[in-house]
Every structure is written in C-alpha cells, then in structure tokens.
Amino acid sequence: MIHSPVITHPHPLFVVIVNYRTASLTIDCLYSLVSEIKALPGTKVIVSDNASGDDSIPKIQAIIDQEKWGDWVSLIPLDRNGGYGFGNNAVIRPVLESQNIPPYFLLLNPDTIVRSGALTKLVQFMEEHPDIGIAGSRLEDPDGTPQRSAFRFHSLWGELDGGLRLGFVSKLLEKWVVAPPVSEISCQTDWVAGASMIVRNTVFENIGFIDENYFMYYEEMDFCLQAKKAGWNCWYVPESRVVHLVGQSSGVTDTKSPPKRLPQYWFDSRRYYFTKNYGQLYAALTDIIWILSFITWRVRRQLQNKPDSDPPQLLQDFIRYSVLFNLINIFRADIDTAKNINIKQLGLWEQIKEDWIAHERDWTKPGFRAVAIQRFGVWRMTIKPLIFRAPLSILYRALYRKVRNTYGIELSYTVELGRRVIIEHQHGIVIHGNTVIGDDCIIRQGVTLGNRYLDKPFDAPQLGKRVNIGAGAKILGNVTIGDDVCIGANAVVLSDIPSGQTVVGIPAKIISSKSDQNPES
C-alpha cells in the first residue's frame, strides 16, 4: 500500500475559476468542491468574473452567502473580459505577492464537476513528484466516458495529420499526433487541458504568468511549453477525475450539438502560438500544410460520402486569418498609415518631452511609457526606405506588447494621438486602432475606446480636445465627442456628445454643460 504524503501547508491549494456569463455552471462546480474542501483543509477558491455584464455576480454571491461558503470561496469582479489568461492572472498575481503563498494553484473551468478525491489526488501526486511542475486531471463525460485531455505540442507534422485525417498517415505520424489515445495510467505528456490543471507556484515564479495575448485557446499549451523550456515536466493524472461539459463555457467546442463557426480569436490564438514559439516562416509553412491537407480531406469526404463534422466556413476562415494573409494585411496597413500620417509640428523627442512633463516628469509611470511607445511607433512609420524601418518595427512591437501585458494598456501607433495626452492609471485601458484623441485629454483606468472582439471592423470614436474620461468609462462605436467634455466614471457613451457637456450613466446622459453652469457664456 502506497503511503500518501502528509500535506501540512495551511493553504495547500488555491483554486481559480474564471466565470463569464456561466453563473449556473459555476455554482454547480462550487457545489462539487464542497467535499474536496473538507478533504484538503485550508484550500481557497476564488471565482473571478470577467465582466460578465449579466446577473452572474449577484447569483454566485447569493449562493456563497446562502451556503455559508464565505470562509473558502471569494468572488472577484474584473473590469473587463480579457480572456482566460487575464481572468486567471488577475487572481494568481496578487496571491503570489502575498505573505502566505500556496504551493499549488488549480485552474478549473466553470463547466466542470469535480469527482470525489480529484483535488486530493492531484495535490498528493505533486507532493510525491517535486520535479513535476504541471499536472492535469482525466476529463470525462457525465457518464464516465473519457475525453482526450493530454496532448502533444502542435507541430508541422501534427497539422498535416489534423488536416489530412488519413489512417495510414496518422499511423506514420503517430509520434506527432496532437491528441493520442487516452492513457489509463499516469504518464508524462507535453501539455494538459486547462479545464483542470494544477500548477506548482515556482513555475509561475520561473516563467511568469499565462500569456494574455491569447484571448481563449492555445494559452495552456503555450504555458506548458514555456514551463518545459524552463525544465518543468508536465504529467497526466487519470486518478483525478473531473467531469467536463465540453464547450459549455465557450460555446465553441460542444461535441453534443452541431458544430458552430469558429470565432476569430481561435484563429488569432493559433497564429500567435506558432509565430511566438517557432517564428513567422515555420508558422506560414504549417498554414500551407494544413490548408493543402484539409482540401485533400474535403475532396475525399465528398467522394466517399463521409459525414461533415467540421465547423462552417472553416477553410475560408483559416485562410483569411492565416499567417500569410495577416502579414499581407499588416504590410498594407503600414503603407496606408505611412501615407496618411499626420506629422505633428513637434518632433518625436519634443512630443515625448511634453508628455513627460504632462505625466509629472515621472518616466516610470505606465501611462507615460504607453504614450512614449505610441509616439515612437508613429515616428518609425516615417522612416524610409523600408529596410531601415524593419528593425524599428520589431523593437516597437516588442515594447508595445510589453506595455500591454505588464500594465494592461493597449495604445497602438494607429491611434491619432494629440499632444500632452495623459493616461493617469494602469490596467484595462483599451484604445482601438483608428481612434482620434485631441490635445490635453485625460484617460483613466478601465477605459475602452471602440468595440472589441467582433468579426466586423472596429468602430473608432473621435475625441476632441481637453476631454476628461472617468475610470471604467466605455466609448463605443463611431462616436464623436466634442471639446471640453467630461465623461463620468463607468459611463457608457453610445452617441455623439456636443462640446462642453458633462455626461454620466449607462447609457450616458447629458447632465450639464458650460452654458448651464455659466448663463453669461
């Protein structure tokens, strides 16, 4: 009989559940954790709500209060839906900065039901194997049918097999098949599904947090790859069993209903994974291999009258969001931007000096860094010939991503930014591509300018001069804001606002203007 190690840490495990408009599923998941909490005293569960905008927060909080779970469950509302990585990192980051750091974090989907002993077996497995950094549960249907949840990293040969779907080829490429048969025993694997994944705290300390450039999908694979590069093994532990209601939280991978068209963020995540880890050339080659092999499969499917289980318009969407087409679109956008750039009267350094003064002469402020990098991004587009611009573009994109990932400020070079624009605080500031911002505007945390994650082109607002935007405000669509407008915190602006107005509310309503405050003006 194998002796289970004694777990003495006062908080052995932190469970993170990211909710987005799945309150009922999250509540069922919490109920399934009750017995596990008793088996692992000190375990804490945090539900982070990715700005669901529905009744998720009151519904979940009501159950926590009703069942008196407040000693082990906490609910944290977030200011935006930043995706899977964002929702998990928002919880993990402050816990790692606290005095009492748990040895393990469990990332758990809201569309899961934890079987008895699942968490204990994961923790015990990690205690017995200190060289293992990540482990995943056996995911299964409610009737116990196992789901494939231990995988190999995606590669060129794996993409060939995934597109071609031909038996003897799959046999030849057995070592690269992404989803091998389900193992009945614990085994080492490349990566495990993020629906139930335990991570040792030192893994986060070694490699950082989940990459928030992924909105959803591919992020757990990328995280396991970074862990492997840092020397951490990943294992599959089938003794830990978790029911996974596949696709219920995302609505994309539900195998029990007809397939839906894949959203753009799935293709964006795939493209980012390959380009980040293997480079543009390899990523482009995998795209070509998959497209050709998938076309071959579609022809064979027609000839053999096989059922069509692929998402609608998969080939067209794949080509549309492929690496090659993305590079062509970026190149065209860069040329168009270079043609239409509105060069300010001041040079680059003069503008940055103005911004430095506006940000109280503190170069460490995230807002100043975001603005300075934006100025640099605009300036490098004026460099000719293109060969000299290329290294500057590489530097700009690296700096831009660093600011976006570290401080949560998205401010690309395609924004027409006025002079002395102040970004007062960090976190959750999203300013989309074609937005126009006048001089002397103030933007605070949680502000979004323009729509996000839509299949249609982004609509961008036009802001006048001296616009003062409160924390958490959203200005969405093709909206024009006049000069000297004051927008209240958390206001949602969906229509044009004339100059001199003060607006608040959801949607925003005009409550005063300069003429109201000074009848003689």
PDB file of C-alpha atoms in Angstrom, residues 13-286:
ATOM      1  CA  LEU A  13      -4.203  24.813  -2.865  1.00  0.00           C
ATOM      2  CA  PHE A  14      -5.730  27.871  -4.492  1.00  0.00           C
ATOM      3  CA  VAL A  15      -8.477  27.056  -6.983  1.00  0.00           C
ATOM      4  CA  VAL A  16      -9.210  29.675  -9.652  1.00  0.00           C
ATOM      5  CA  ILE A  17     -12.487  29.576 -11.614  1.00  0.00           C
ATOM      6  CA  VAL A  18     -12.990  32.166 -14.359  1.00  0.00           C
ATOM      7  CA  ASN A  19     -16.666  32.927 -14.952  1.00  0.00           C
ATOM      8  CA  TYR A  20     -18.104  34.674 -17.985  1.00  0.00           C
ATOM      9  CA  ARG A  21     -21.894  34.516 -18.160  1.00  0.00           C
ATOM     10  CA  THR A  22     -21.932  30.933 -16.821  1.00  0.00           C
ATOM     11  CA  ALA A  23     -23.288  31.526 -13.321  1.00  0.00           C
ATOM     12  CA  SER A  24     -25.295  28.282 -13.168  1.00  0.00           C
ATOM     13  CA  LEU A  25     -22.333  26.187 -14.280  1.00  0.00           C
ATOM     14  CA  THR A  26     -20.034  27.949 -11.819  1.00  0.00           C
ATOM     15  CA  ILE A  27     -22.471  27.309  -8.961  1.00  0.00           C
ATOM     16  CA  ASP A  28     -22.684  23.594  -9.838  1.00  0.00           C
ATOM     17  CA  CYS A  29     -18.899  23.479  -9.902  1.00  0.00           C
ATOM     18  CA  LEU A  30     -18.726  25.068  -6.437  1.00  0.00           C
ATOM     19  CA  TYR A  31     -21.175  22.530  -5.039  1.00  0.00           C
ATOM     20  CA  SER A  32     -18.950  19.726  -6.339  1.00  0.00           C
ATOM     21  CA  LEU A  33     -15.980  21.246  -4.489  1.00  0.00           C
ATOM     22  CA  VAL A  34     -17.569  21.119  -1.022  1.00  0.00           C
ATOM     23  CA  SER A  35     -16.351  17.606  -0.168  1.00  0.00           C
ATOM     24  CA  GLU A  36     -12.919  18.371  -1.654  1.00  0.00           C
ATOM     25  CA  ILE A  37     -12.529  21.395   0.600  1.00  0.00           C
ATOM     26  CA  LYS A  38     -13.178  19.179   3.619  1.00  0.00           C
ATOM     27  CA  ALA A  39     -10.551  16.693   2.392  1.00  0.00           C
ATOM     28  CA  LEU A  40      -7.988  19.496   1.867  1.00  0.00           C
ATOM     29  CA  PRO A  41      -8.471  21.900   4.794  1.00  0.00           C
ATOM     30  CA  GLY A  42      -7.250  25.400   4.076  1.00  0.00           C
ATOM     31  CA  THR A  43      -7.972  25.225   0.357  1.00  0.00           C
ATOM     32  CA  LYS A  44      -9.240  28.518  -1.035  1.00  0.00           C
ATOM     33  CA  VAL A  45     -11.408  29.033  -4.112  1.00  0.00           C
ATOM     34  CA  ILE A  46     -11.609  32.321  -5.967  1.00  0.00           C
ATOM     35  CA  VAL A  47     -14.130  32.962  -8.728  1.00  0.00           C
ATOM     36  CA  SER A  48     -13.046  35.807 -10.988  1.00  0.00           C
ATOM     37  CA  ASP A  49     -15.841  37.272 -13.084  1.00  0.00           C
ATOM     38  CA  ASN A  50     -14.635  38.552 -16.460  1.00  0.00           C
ATOM     39  CA  ALA A  51     -17.066  41.499 -16.592  1.00  0.00           C
ATOM     40  CA  SER A  52     -19.994  39.231 -17.491  1.00  0.00           C
ATOM     41  CA  GLY A  53     -22.458  42.114 -17.596  1.00  0.00           C
ATOM     42  CA  ASP A  54     -25.347  39.804 -16.649  1.00  0.00           C
ATOM     43  CA  ASP A  55     -26.634  38.566 -13.294  1.00  0.00           C
ATOM     44  CA  SER A  56     -23.599  36.321 -12.659  1.00  0.00           C
ATOM     45  CA  ILE A  57     -22.179  38.275  -9.730  1.00  0.00           C
ATOM     46  CA  PRO A  58     -25.380  38.538  -7.637  1.00  0.00           C
ATOM     47  CA  LYS A  59     -26.348  34.921  -8.410  1.00  0.00           C
ATOM     48  CA  ILE A  60     -22.974  33.475  -7.416  1.00  0.00           C
ATOM     49  CA  GLN A  61     -22.648  35.713  -4.359  1.00  0.00           C
ATOM     50  CA  ALA A  62     -26.159  34.771  -3.226  1.00  0.00           C
ATOM     51  CA  ILE A  63     -25.249  31.071  -3.234  1.00  0.00           C
ATOM     52  CA  ILE A  64     -21.995  31.750  -1.374  1.00  0.00           C
ATOM     53  CA  ASP A  65     -23.963  33.612   1.292  1.00  0.00           C
ATOM     54  CA  GLN A  66     -26.795  31.091   1.386  1.00  0.00           C
ATOM     55  CA  GLU A  67     -24.489  28.091   1.817  1.00  0.00           C
ATOM     56  CA  LYS A  68     -22.127  29.984   4.160  1.00  0.00           C
ATOM     57  CA  TRP A  69     -19.117  29.270   1.946  1.00  0.00           C
ATOM     58  CA  GLY A  70     -17.531  32.629   2.644  1.00  0.00           C
ATOM     59  CA  ASP A  71     -14.621  31.091   4.577  1.00  0.00           C
ATOM     60  CA  TRP A  72     -13.343  29.301   1.466  1.00  0.00           C
ATOM     61  CA  VAL A  73     -14.923  30.974  -1.582  1.00  0.00           C
ATOM     62  CA  SER A  74     -14.343  34.552  -2.751  1.00  0.00           C
ATOM     63  CA  LEU A  75     -15.847  36.318  -5.755  1.00  0.00           C
ATOM     64  CA  ILE A  76     -13.785  38.959  -7.548  1.00  0.00           C
ATOM     65  CA  PRO A  77     -15.392  41.086 -10.296  1.00  0.00           C
ATOM     66  CA  LEU A  78     -12.970  42.221 -13.007  1.00  0.00           C
ATOM     67  CA  ASP A  79     -13.302  45.399 -15.060  1.00  0.00           C
ATOM     68  CA  ARG A  80     -13.188  43.756 -18.487  1.00  0.00           C
ATOM     69  CA  ASN A  81     -13.349  40.436 -20.291  1.00  0.00           C
ATOM     70  CA  GLY A  82      -9.687  39.929 -21.061  1.00  0.00           C
ATOM     71  CA  GLY A  83      -9.969  36.210 -21.706  1.00  0.00           C
ATOM     72  CA  TYR A  84      -8.875  33.013 -19.954  1.00  0.00           C
ATOM     73  CA  GLY A  85      -5.327  34.089 -19.092  1.00  0.00           C
ATOM     74  CA  PHE A  86      -6.401  37.533 -17.910  1.00  0.00           C
ATOM     75  CA  GLY A  87      -9.051  36.095 -15.606  1.00  0.00           C
ATOM     76  CA  ASN A  88      -6.630  33.614 -14.020  1.00  0.00           C
ATOM     77  CA  ASN A  89      -3.696  36.014 -13.762  1.00  0.00           C
ATOM     78  CA  ALA A  90      -5.858  38.615 -12.015  1.00  0.00           C
ATOM     79  CA  VAL A  91      -6.187  36.167  -9.118  1.00  0.00           C
ATOM     80  CA  ILE A  92      -2.801  34.447  -9.204  1.00  0.00           C
ATOM     81  CA  ARG A  93      -0.687  37.630  -9.390  1.00  0.00           C
ATOM     82  CA  PRO A  94      -1.764  39.163  -6.041  1.00  0.00           C
ATOM     83  CA  VAL A  95      -1.691  35.774  -4.289  1.00  0.00           C
ATOM     84  CA  LEU A  96       1.939  35.266  -5.342  1.00  0.00           C
ATOM     85  CA  GLU A  97       2.708  38.724  -3.969  1.00  0.00           C
ATOM     86  CA  SER A  98       1.102  37.910  -0.596  1.00  0.00           C
ATOM     87  CA  GLN A  99       2.807  36.656   2.572  1.00  0.00           C
ATOM     88  CA  ASN A 100       1.208  33.188   2.531  1.00  0.00           C
ATOM     89  CA  ILE A 101       1.831  31.712  -0.916  1.00  0.00           C
ATOM     90  CA  PRO A 102       0.135  28.339  -1.533  1.00  0.00           C
ATOM     91  CA  PRO A 103       2.335  25.605  -3.043  1.00  0.00           C
ATOM     92  CA  TYR A 104      -0.188  24.884  -5.803  1.00  0.00           C
ATOM     93  CA  PHE A 105      -2.768  26.619  -7.980  1.00  0.00           C
ATOM     94  CA  LEU A 106      -5.571  24.723  -9.699  1.00  0.00           C
ATOM     95  CA  LEU A 107      -7.037  26.298 -12.831  1.00  0.00           C
ATOM     96  CA  LEU A 108     -10.582  24.956 -13.094  1.00  0.00           C
ATOM     97  CA  ASN A 109     -13.207  25.621 -15.748  1.00  0.00           C
ATOM     98  CA  PRO A 110     -16.694  26.667 -14.645  1.00  0.00           C
ATOM     99  CA  ASP A 111     -18.156  23.913 -16.855  1.00  0.00           C
ATOM    100  CA  THR A 112     -16.682  21.151 -14.691  1.00  0.00           C
ATOM    101  CA  ILE A 113     -17.955  18.889 -11.923  1.00  0.00           C
ATOM    102  CA  VAL A 114     -15.205  17.587  -9.655  1.00  0.00           C
ATOM    103  CA  ARG A 115     -15.384  13.892  -8.780  1.00  0.00           C
ATOM    104  CA  SER A 116     -14.664  12.782  -5.221  1.00  0.00           C
ATOM    105  CA  GLY A 117     -10.952  12.875  -4.387  1.00  0.00           C
ATOM    106  CA  ALA A 118      -9.940  14.636  -7.603  1.00  0.00           C
ATOM    107  CA  LEU A 119      -8.172  17.557  -5.921  1.00  0.00           C
ATOM    108  CA  THR A 120      -6.563  15.444  -3.202  1.00  0.00           C
ATOM    109  CA  LYS A 121      -5.095  13.060  -5.766  1.00  0.00           C
ATOM    110  CA  LEU A 122      -3.619  15.953  -7.769  1.00  0.00           C
ATOM    111  CA  VAL A 123      -2.028  17.521  -4.691  1.00  0.00           C
ATOM    112  CA  GLN A 124      -0.681  14.179  -3.474  1.00  0.00           C
ATOM    113  CA  PHE A 125       0.770  13.472  -6.908  1.00  0.00           C
ATOM    114  CA  MET A 126       2.570  16.826  -6.918  1.00  0.00           C
ATOM    115  CA  GLU A 127       3.858  16.225  -3.369  1.00  0.00           C
ATOM    116  CA  GLU A 128       5.300  12.868  -4.449  1.00  0.00           C
ATOM    117  CA  HIS A 129       6.972  14.322  -7.568  1.00  0.00           C
ATOM    118  CA  PRO A 130       8.717  17.635  -6.776  1.00  0.00           C
ATOM    119  CA  ASP A 131      10.283  17.717 -10.245  1.00  0.00           C
ATOM    120  CA  ILE A 132       6.852  17.968 -11.901  1.00  0.00           C
ATOM    121  CA  GLY A 133       5.555  21.499 -12.433  1.00  0.00           C
ATOM    122  CA  ILE A 134       2.149  20.922 -14.040  1.00  0.00           C
ATOM    123  CA  ALA A 135      -0.384  18.090 -13.954  1.00  0.00           C
ATOM    124  CA  GLY A 136      -3.849  17.612 -15.404  1.00  0.00           C
ATOM    125  CA  SER A 137      -6.905  15.591 -14.479  1.00  0.00           C
ATOM    126  CA  ARG A 138      -8.698  12.989 -16.553  1.00  0.00           C
ATOM    127  CA  LEU A 139     -11.624  14.854 -18.106  1.00  0.00           C
ATOM    128  CA  GLU A 140     -14.723  12.830 -18.829  1.00  0.00           C
ATOM    129  CA  ASP A 141     -18.360  12.998 -19.846  1.00  0.00           C
ATOM    130  CA  PRO A 142     -21.052  12.747 -17.137  1.00  0.00           C
ATOM    131  CA  ASP A 143     -21.401   9.017 -17.925  1.00  0.00           C
ATOM    132  CA  GLY A 144     -17.676   8.459 -17.304  1.00  0.00           C
ATOM    133  CA  THR A 145     -16.580   8.305 -20.946  1.00  0.00           C
ATOM    134  CA  PRO A 146     -13.030   9.715 -21.012  1.00  0.00           C
ATOM    135  CA  GLN A 147     -12.175  12.783 -23.058  1.00  0.00           C
ATOM    136  CA  ARG A 148      -8.774  13.364 -24.596  1.00  0.00           C
ATOM    137  CA  SER A 149      -7.083  15.805 -22.259  1.00  0.00           C
ATOM    138  CA  ALA A 150      -3.364  15.007 -22.528  1.00  0.00           C
ATOM    139  CA  PHE A 151      -1.742  16.254 -25.706  1.00  0.00           C
ATOM    140  CA  ARG A 152       1.401  16.721 -27.742  1.00  0.00           C
ATOM    141  CA  PHE A 153       2.530  20.161 -28.838  1.00  0.00           C
ATOM    142  CA  HIS A 154       1.198  21.295 -32.203  1.00  0.00           C
ATOM    143  CA  SER A 155       3.795  20.951 -34.943  1.00  0.00           C
ATOM    144  CA  LEU A 156       4.035  20.899 -38.722  1.00  0.00           C
ATOM    145  CA  TRP A 157       3.516  17.112 -38.775  1.00  0.00           C
ATOM    146  CA  GLY A 158       0.648  17.340 -36.324  1.00  0.00           C
ATOM    147  CA  GLU A 159      -1.054  19.928 -38.547  1.00  0.00           C
ATOM    148  CA  LEU A 160      -0.597  17.629 -41.549  1.00  0.00           C
ATOM    149  CA  ASP A 161      -2.308  14.797 -39.688  1.00  0.00           C
ATOM    150  CA  GLY A 162      -5.057  17.085 -38.392  1.00  0.00           C
ATOM    151  CA  GLY A 163      -5.891  18.345 -41.861  1.00  0.00           C
ATOM    152  CA  LEU A 164      -5.486  15.116 -43.851  1.00  0.00           C
ATOM    153  CA  ARG A 165      -7.249  12.666 -41.475  1.00  0.00           C
ATOM    154  CA  LEU A 166      -6.000   9.580 -43.286  1.00  0.00           C
ATOM    155  CA  GLY A 167      -5.487   6.410 -41.273  1.00  0.00           C
ATOM    156  CA  PHE A 168      -2.145   5.156 -42.573  1.00  0.00           C
ATOM    157  CA  VAL A 169      -0.694   8.695 -42.493  1.00  0.00           C
ATOM    158  CA  SER A 170      -1.797   9.057 -38.865  1.00  0.00           C
ATOM    159  CA  LYS A 171      -0.021   5.782 -38.149  1.00  0.00           C
ATOM    160  CA  LEU A 172       3.191   7.065 -39.767  1.00  0.00           C
ATOM    161  CA  LEU A 173       2.936  10.340 -37.826  1.00  0.00           C
ATOM    162  CA  GLU A 174       1.997   8.643 -34.563  1.00  0.00           C
ATOM    163  CA  LYS A 175       4.713  10.488 -32.587  1.00  0.00           C
ATOM    164  CA  TRP A 176       3.299  13.863 -33.654  1.00  0.00           C
ATOM    165  CA  VAL A 177      -0.457  13.242 -33.414  1.00  0.00           C
ATOM    166  CA  VAL A 178      -1.727  16.062 -31.188  1.00  0.00           C
ATOM    167  CA  ALA A 179      -4.398  14.050 -29.324  1.00  0.00           C
ATOM    168  CA  PRO A 180      -3.108  10.495 -28.646  1.00  0.00           C
ATOM    169  CA  PRO A 181      -5.380   7.777 -27.189  1.00  0.00           C
ATOM    170  CA  VAL A 182      -6.433   8.252 -23.567  1.00  0.00           C
ATOM    171  CA  SER A 183      -3.992   6.679 -21.107  1.00  0.00           C
ATOM    172  CA  GLU A 184      -5.285   4.662 -18.161  1.00  0.00           C
ATOM    173  CA  ILE A 185      -2.168   5.339 -16.062  1.00  0.00           C
ATOM    174  CA  SER A 186      -0.279   8.453 -15.069  1.00  0.00           C
ATOM    175  CA  CYS A 187       2.139   9.471 -17.784  1.00  0.00           C
ATOM    176  CA  GLN A 188       4.295  12.351 -18.924  1.00  0.00           C
ATOM    177  CA  THR A 189       2.806  14.474 -21.686  1.00  0.00           C
ATOM    178  CA  ASP A 190       3.538  17.740 -23.483  1.00  0.00           C
ATOM    179  CA  TRP A 191       0.528  19.645 -22.206  1.00  0.00           C
ATOM    180  CA  VAL A 192      -2.804  19.128 -20.482  1.00  0.00           C
ATOM    181  CA  ALA A 193      -6.189  20.768 -20.891  1.00  0.00           C
ATOM    182  CA  GLY A 194      -6.657  23.941 -18.861  1.00  0.00           C
ATOM    183  CA  ALA A 195     -10.099  22.790 -17.709  1.00  0.00           C
ATOM    184  CA  SER A 196      -8.418  21.164 -14.679  1.00  0.00           C
ATOM    185  CA  MET A 197      -4.706  21.913 -14.444  1.00  0.00           C
ATOM    186  CA  ILE A 198      -2.621  22.134 -11.267  1.00  0.00           C
ATOM    187  CA  VAL A 199       0.496  24.319 -11.333  1.00  0.00           C
ATOM    188  CA  ARG A 200       3.313  24.485  -8.781  1.00  0.00           C
ATOM    189  CA  ASN A 201       3.838  28.047  -7.542  1.00  0.00           C
ATOM    190  CA  THR A 202       7.516  28.037  -8.540  1.00  0.00           C
ATOM    191  CA  VAL A 203       6.509  27.509 -12.172  1.00  0.00           C
ATOM    192  CA  PHE A 204       4.859  30.943 -12.165  1.00  0.00           C
ATOM    193  CA  GLU A 205       7.916  32.373 -10.421  1.00  0.00           C
ATOM    194  CA  ASN A 206      10.189  30.871 -13.107  1.00  0.00           C
ATOM    195  CA  ILE A 207       8.292  31.626 -16.317  1.00  0.00           C
ATOM    196  CA  GLY A 208       5.744  34.292 -15.385  1.00  0.00           C
ATOM    197  CA  PHE A 209       2.011  34.243 -15.873  1.00  0.00           C
ATOM    198  CA  ILE A 210      -0.250  32.942 -18.633  1.00  0.00           C
ATOM    199  CA  ASP A 211       0.269  34.955 -21.814  1.00  0.00           C
ATOM    200  CA  GLU A 212      -2.685  37.339 -22.075  1.00  0.00           C
ATOM    201  CA  ASN A 213      -2.149  37.840 -25.808  1.00  0.00           C
ATOM    202  CA  TYR A 214      -4.322  34.731 -26.100  1.00  0.00           C
ATOM    203  CA  PHE A 215      -7.974  35.544 -25.533  1.00  0.00           C
ATOM    204  CA  MET A 216      -9.024  31.904 -25.429  1.00  0.00           C
ATOM    205  CA  TYR A 217      -7.490  28.622 -26.680  1.00  0.00           C
ATOM    206  CA  TYR A 218      -3.814  27.675 -27.071  1.00  0.00           C
ATOM    207  CA  GLU A 219      -2.840  29.555 -23.901  1.00  0.00           C
ATOM    208  CA  GLU A 220      -2.461  26.433 -21.715  1.00  0.00           C
ATOM    209  CA  MET A 221      -0.395  24.743 -24.440  1.00  0.00           C
ATOM    210  CA  ASP A 222       1.863  27.789 -24.648  1.00  0.00           C
ATOM    211  CA  PHE A 223       2.149  27.911 -20.848  1.00  0.00           C
ATOM    212  CA  CYS A 224       3.175  24.237 -20.692  1.00  0.00           C
ATOM    213  CA  LEU A 225       5.704  24.828 -23.491  1.00  0.00           C
ATOM    214  CA  GLN A 226       7.312  27.712 -21.585  1.00  0.00           C
ATOM    215  CA  ALA A 227       7.407  25.516 -18.470  1.00  0.00           C
ATOM    216  CA  LYS A 228       9.089  22.717 -20.423  1.00  0.00           C
ATOM    217  CA  LYS A 229      11.718  25.152 -21.722  1.00  0.00           C
ATOM    218  CA  ALA A 230      12.392  26.100 -18.094  1.00  0.00           C
ATOM    219  CA  GLY A 231      12.889  22.434 -17.137  1.00  0.00           C
ATOM    220  CA  TRP A 232       9.471  21.584 -15.668  1.00  0.00           C
ATOM    221  CA  ASN A 233       7.754  18.320 -16.603  1.00  0.00           C
ATOM    222  CA  CYS A 234       4.017  18.025 -17.275  1.00  0.00           C
ATOM    223  CA  TRP A 235       2.021  14.900 -16.375  1.00  0.00           C
ATOM    224  CA  TYR A 236      -1.437  13.450 -16.890  1.00  0.00           C
ATOM    225  CA  VAL A 237      -3.050  12.000 -13.738  1.00  0.00           C
ATOM    226  CA  PRO A 238      -6.158   9.920 -14.618  1.00  0.00           C
ATOM    227  CA  GLU A 239      -6.782   9.067 -10.942  1.00  0.00           C
ATOM    228  CA  SER A 240      -8.009  12.653 -10.633  1.00  0.00           C
ATOM    229  CA  ARG A 241     -11.344  12.609 -12.452  1.00  0.00           C
ATOM    230  CA  VAL A 242     -13.296  15.699 -13.446  1.00  0.00           C
ATOM    231  CA  VAL A 243     -16.496  15.870 -15.490  1.00  0.00           C
ATOM    232  CA  HIS A 244     -16.091  18.395 -18.305  1.00  0.00           C
ATOM    233  CA  LEU A 245     -19.225  19.665 -20.011  1.00  0.00           C
ATOM    234  CA  VAL A 246     -17.275  20.356 -23.183  1.00  0.00           C
ATOM    235  CA  GLY A 247     -17.859  23.722 -24.792  1.00  0.00           C
ATOM    236  CA  GLN A 248     -20.493  24.900 -22.302  1.00  0.00           C
ATOM    237  CA  SER A 249     -18.393  27.842 -21.108  1.00  0.00           C
ATOM    238  CA  SER A 250     -17.217  28.952 -24.563  1.00  0.00           C
ATOM    239  CA  GLY A 251     -19.950  27.609 -26.835  1.00  0.00           C
ATOM    240  CA  VAL A 252     -17.285  26.622 -29.382  1.00  0.00           C
ATOM    241  CA  THR A 253     -16.229  23.004 -28.753  1.00  0.00           C
ATOM    242  CA  ASP A 254     -19.531  21.455 -27.724  1.00  0.00           C
ATOM    243  CA  THR A 255     -19.443  17.967 -29.254  1.00  0.00           C
ATOM    244  CA  LYS A 256     -23.080  17.237 -28.400  1.00  0.00           C
ATOM    245  CA  SER A 257     -24.522  19.788 -30.840  1.00  0.00           C
ATOM    246  CA  PRO A 258     -23.872  20.726 -34.492  1.00  0.00           C
ATOM    247  CA  PRO A 259     -20.510  22.486 -34.883  1.00  0.00           C
ATOM    248  CA  LYS A 260     -20.505  26.282 -34.836  1.00  0.00           C
ATOM    249  CA  ARG A 261     -18.374  28.621 -36.875  1.00  0.00           C
ATOM    250  CA  LEU A 262     -15.084  29.210 -35.051  1.00  0.00           C
ATOM    251  CA  PRO A 263     -14.607  32.755 -33.735  1.00  0.00           C
ATOM    252  CA  GLN A 264     -11.748  34.929 -34.908  1.00  0.00           C
ATOM    253  CA  TYR A 265      -9.966  34.670 -31.560  1.00  0.00           C
ATOM    254  CA  TRP A 266      -9.451  30.909 -32.119  1.00  0.00           C
ATOM    255  CA  PHE A 267      -7.516  31.603 -35.329  1.00  0.00           C
ATOM    256  CA  ASP A 268      -5.705  34.548 -33.739  1.00  0.00           C
ATOM    257  CA  SER A 269      -4.578  32.311 -30.870  1.00  0.00           C
ATOM    258  CA  ARG A 270      -3.352  29.600 -33.213  1.00  0.00           C
ATOM    259  CA  ARG A 271      -1.422  32.076 -35.338  1.00  0.00           C
ATOM    260  CA  TYR A 272       0.108  33.740 -32.285  1.00  0.00           C
ATOM    261  CA  TYR A 273       1.175  30.398 -30.803  1.00  0.00           C
ATOM    262  CA  PHE A 274       3.141  29.375 -33.881  1.00  0.00           C
ATOM    263  CA  THR A 275       4.699  32.770 -34.602  1.00  0.00           C
ATOM    264  CA  LYS A 276       5.668  33.325 -30.947  1.00  0.00           C
ATOM    265  CA  ASN A 277       7.285  29.932 -30.443  1.00  0.00           C
ATOM    266  CA  TYR A 278       8.560  28.953 -33.894  1.00  0.00           C
ATOM    267  CA  GLY A 279       8.753  32.112 -35.983  1.00  0.00           C
ATOM    268  CA  GLN A 280       6.867  33.507 -38.989  1.00  0.00           C
ATOM    269  CA  LEU A 281       8.390  31.136 -41.562  1.00  0.00           C
ATOM    270  CA  TYR A 282       7.515  27.960 -39.660  1.00  0.00           C
ATOM    271  CA  ALA A 283       4.050  29.329 -38.886  1.00  0.00           C
ATOM    272  CA  ALA A 284       3.427  30.111 -42.551  1.00  0.00           C
ATOM    273  CA  LEU A 285       4.606  26.634 -43.538  1.00  0.00           C
ATOM    274  CA  THR A 286       2.228  24.968 -41.062  1.00  0.00           C
TER     275      THR A 286
END
